[in-house]
Short mmCIF file of C-alpha atoms in Angstrom, two decimals:
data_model
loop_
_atom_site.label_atom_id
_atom_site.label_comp_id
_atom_site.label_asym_id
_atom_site.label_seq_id
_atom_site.Cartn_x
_atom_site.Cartn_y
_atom_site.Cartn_z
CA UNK A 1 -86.80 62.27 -115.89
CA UNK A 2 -90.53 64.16 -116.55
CA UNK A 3 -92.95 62.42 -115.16
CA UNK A 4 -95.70 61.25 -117.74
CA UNK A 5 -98.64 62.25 -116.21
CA UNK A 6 -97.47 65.82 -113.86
CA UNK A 7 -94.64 66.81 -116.06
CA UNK A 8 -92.53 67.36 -112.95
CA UNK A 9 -88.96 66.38 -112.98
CA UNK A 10 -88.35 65.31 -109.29
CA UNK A 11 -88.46 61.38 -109.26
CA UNK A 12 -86.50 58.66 -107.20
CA UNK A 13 -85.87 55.35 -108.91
CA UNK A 14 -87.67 52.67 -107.28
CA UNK A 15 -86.13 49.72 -108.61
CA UNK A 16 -83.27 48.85 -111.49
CA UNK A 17 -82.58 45.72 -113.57
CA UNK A 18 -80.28 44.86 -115.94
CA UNK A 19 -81.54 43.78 -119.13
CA UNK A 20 -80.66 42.27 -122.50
CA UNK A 21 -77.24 40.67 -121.69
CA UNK A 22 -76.17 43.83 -119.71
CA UNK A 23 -77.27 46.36 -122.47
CA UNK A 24 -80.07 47.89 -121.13
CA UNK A 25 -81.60 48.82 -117.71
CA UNK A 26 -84.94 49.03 -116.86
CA UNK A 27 -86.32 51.12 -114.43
CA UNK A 28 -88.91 51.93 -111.78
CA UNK A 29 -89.36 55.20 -111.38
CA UNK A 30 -91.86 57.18 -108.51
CA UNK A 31 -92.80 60.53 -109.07
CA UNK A 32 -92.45 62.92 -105.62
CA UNK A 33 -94.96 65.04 -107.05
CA UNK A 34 -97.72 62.99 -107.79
CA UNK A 35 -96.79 59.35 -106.46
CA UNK A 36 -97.38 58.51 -110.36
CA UNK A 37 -95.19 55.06 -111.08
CA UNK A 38 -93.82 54.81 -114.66
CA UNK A 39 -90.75 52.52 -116.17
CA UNK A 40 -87.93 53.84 -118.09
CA UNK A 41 -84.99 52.06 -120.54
CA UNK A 42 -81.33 53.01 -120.76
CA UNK A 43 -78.92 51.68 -123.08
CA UNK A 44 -75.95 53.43 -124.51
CA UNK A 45 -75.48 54.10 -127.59
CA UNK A 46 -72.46 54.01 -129.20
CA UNK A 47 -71.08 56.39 -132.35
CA UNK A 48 -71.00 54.08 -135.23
CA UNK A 49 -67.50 52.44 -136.69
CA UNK A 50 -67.01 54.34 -140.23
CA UNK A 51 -64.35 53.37 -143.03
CA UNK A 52 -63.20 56.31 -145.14
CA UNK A 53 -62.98 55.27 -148.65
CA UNK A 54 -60.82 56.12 -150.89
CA UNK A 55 -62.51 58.65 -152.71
CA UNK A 56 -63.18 60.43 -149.57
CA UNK A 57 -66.54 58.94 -148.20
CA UNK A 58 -67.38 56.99 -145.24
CA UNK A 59 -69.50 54.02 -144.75
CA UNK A 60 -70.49 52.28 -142.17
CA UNK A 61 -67.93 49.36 -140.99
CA UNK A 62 -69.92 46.47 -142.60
CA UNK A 63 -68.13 43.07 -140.69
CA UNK A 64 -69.82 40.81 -143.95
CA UNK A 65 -67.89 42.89 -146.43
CA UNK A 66 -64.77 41.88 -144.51
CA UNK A 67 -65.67 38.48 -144.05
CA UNK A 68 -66.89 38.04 -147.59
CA UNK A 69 -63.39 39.23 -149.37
CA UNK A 70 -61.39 36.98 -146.57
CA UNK A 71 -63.73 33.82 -147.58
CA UNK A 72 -63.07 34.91 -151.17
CA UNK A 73 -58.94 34.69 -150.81
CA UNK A 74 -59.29 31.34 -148.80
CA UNK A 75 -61.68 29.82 -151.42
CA UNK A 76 -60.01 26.05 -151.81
CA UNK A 77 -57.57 26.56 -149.16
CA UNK A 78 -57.05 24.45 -146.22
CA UNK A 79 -58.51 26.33 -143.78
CA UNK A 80 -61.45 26.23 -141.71
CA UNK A 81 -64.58 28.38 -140.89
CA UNK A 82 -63.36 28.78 -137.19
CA UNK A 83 -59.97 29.96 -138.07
CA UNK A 84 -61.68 32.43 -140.50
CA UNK A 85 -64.10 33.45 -137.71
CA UNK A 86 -61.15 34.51 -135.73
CA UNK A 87 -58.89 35.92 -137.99
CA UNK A 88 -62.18 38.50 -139.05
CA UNK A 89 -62.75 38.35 -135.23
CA UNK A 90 -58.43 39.74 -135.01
CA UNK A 91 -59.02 42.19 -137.81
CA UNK A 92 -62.42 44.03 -136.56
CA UNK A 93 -60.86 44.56 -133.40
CA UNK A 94 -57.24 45.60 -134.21
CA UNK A 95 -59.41 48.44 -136.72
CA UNK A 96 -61.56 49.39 -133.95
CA UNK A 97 -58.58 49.37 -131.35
CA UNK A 98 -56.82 51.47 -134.02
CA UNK A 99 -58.72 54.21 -134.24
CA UNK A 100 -60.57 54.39 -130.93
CA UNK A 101 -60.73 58.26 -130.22
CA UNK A 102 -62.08 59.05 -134.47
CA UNK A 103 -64.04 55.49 -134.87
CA UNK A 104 -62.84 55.89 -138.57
CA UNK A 105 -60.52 53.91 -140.15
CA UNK A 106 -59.13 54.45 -144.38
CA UNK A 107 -59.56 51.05 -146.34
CA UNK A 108 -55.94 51.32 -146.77
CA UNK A 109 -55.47 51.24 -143.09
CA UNK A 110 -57.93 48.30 -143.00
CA UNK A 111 -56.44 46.29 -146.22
CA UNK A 112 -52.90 46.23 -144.50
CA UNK A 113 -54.30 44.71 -141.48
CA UNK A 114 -56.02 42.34 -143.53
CA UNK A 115 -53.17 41.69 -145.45
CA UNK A 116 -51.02 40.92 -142.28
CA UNK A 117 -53.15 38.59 -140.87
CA UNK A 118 -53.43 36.84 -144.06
CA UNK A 119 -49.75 36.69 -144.63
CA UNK A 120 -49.31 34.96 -141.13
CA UNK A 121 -52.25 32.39 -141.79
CA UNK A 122 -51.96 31.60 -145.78
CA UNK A 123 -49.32 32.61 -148.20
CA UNK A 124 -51.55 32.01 -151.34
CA UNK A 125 -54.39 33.91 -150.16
CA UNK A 126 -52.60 36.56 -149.34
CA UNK A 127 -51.36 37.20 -153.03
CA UNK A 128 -54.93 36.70 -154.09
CA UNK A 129 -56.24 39.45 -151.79
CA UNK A 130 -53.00 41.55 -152.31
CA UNK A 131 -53.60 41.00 -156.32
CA UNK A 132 -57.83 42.90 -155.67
CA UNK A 133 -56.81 45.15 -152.69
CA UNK A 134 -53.31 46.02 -154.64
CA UNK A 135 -55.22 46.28 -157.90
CA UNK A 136 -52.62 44.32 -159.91
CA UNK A 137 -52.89 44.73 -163.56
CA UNK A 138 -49.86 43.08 -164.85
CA UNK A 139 -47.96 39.79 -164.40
CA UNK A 140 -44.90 41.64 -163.23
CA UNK A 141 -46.74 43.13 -160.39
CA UNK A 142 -47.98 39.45 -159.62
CA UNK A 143 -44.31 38.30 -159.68
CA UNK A 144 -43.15 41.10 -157.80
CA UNK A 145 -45.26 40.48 -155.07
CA UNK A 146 -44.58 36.69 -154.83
CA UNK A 147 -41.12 37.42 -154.89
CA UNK A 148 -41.16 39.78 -151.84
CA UNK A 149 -43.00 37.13 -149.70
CA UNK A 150 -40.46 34.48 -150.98
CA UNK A 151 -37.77 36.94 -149.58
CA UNK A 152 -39.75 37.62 -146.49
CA UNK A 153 -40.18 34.11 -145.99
CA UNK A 154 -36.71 33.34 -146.26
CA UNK A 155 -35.91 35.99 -143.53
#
């Protein structure tokens, strides 16, 4: 590390502490060339989580968005915040577990993960987020649907 005041880049760290929850490390340092003491802050920094949209882009993995059209297919259902906590909680880290090496997942990747988690915790919201993510237009895709989980239910 260059020393602030010299320039020289022959120090020996004095002292280290662990910081913010294990996220960052502060340190002592000691300048051999000038005695000059100065502190210094490591954290890492990690390359952001992107989802690759349909039409090609990528945004950043926004954990609300998910949690937002989850809360929206469970509206009036029987089923609590804490349950919803951890199936967004299953989701985020299945996607990130997914694509660990690229950090990039496709929405469609992401909607059938969503839509397998919902299928194992509520039947009806999974035909409401199947009937957005899906983009149902007619009845008979509606019926179609419900049919399929009747049959995989029945399995």
């Amino acid at each position: 590390m260059r020393c602030p005041y010299c320039g020289s880049l022959d120090d020996k760290v004095i002292e280290s502490r662990t910081m913010a929850n294990g996220e960052t490390i502060r340190r002592r340092r000691e300048c051999n060339a000038c005695s000059y003491r100065f502190t210094s802050y490591e954290r890492i920094v990690e390359k952001p989580f992107k989802v690759i949209k349909r039409d090609g882009t990528r945004q950043p993995f926004d954990r609300e968005k998910l949690s937002k059209g989850i809360e929206r297919a469970l509206e009036k259902r029987s089923v609590g915040t804490a349950a919803i906590e951890n199936l967004v909680n299953e989701i985020e880290d299945a996607a990130i577990m997914s694509s660990i090496t690229t950090r990039e997942i496709s929405t469609e990747n992401l909607g059938e993960l969503v839509l397998k988690q919902l299928y194992k915790l509520d039947k009806v919201a999974y035909i409401r987020f199947a009937s957005a993510y899906k983009h149902f237009e007619t009845l008979e895709e509606f019926l179609t649907e419900i049919k399929n989980t009747e049959k995989n239910n029945n399995e």
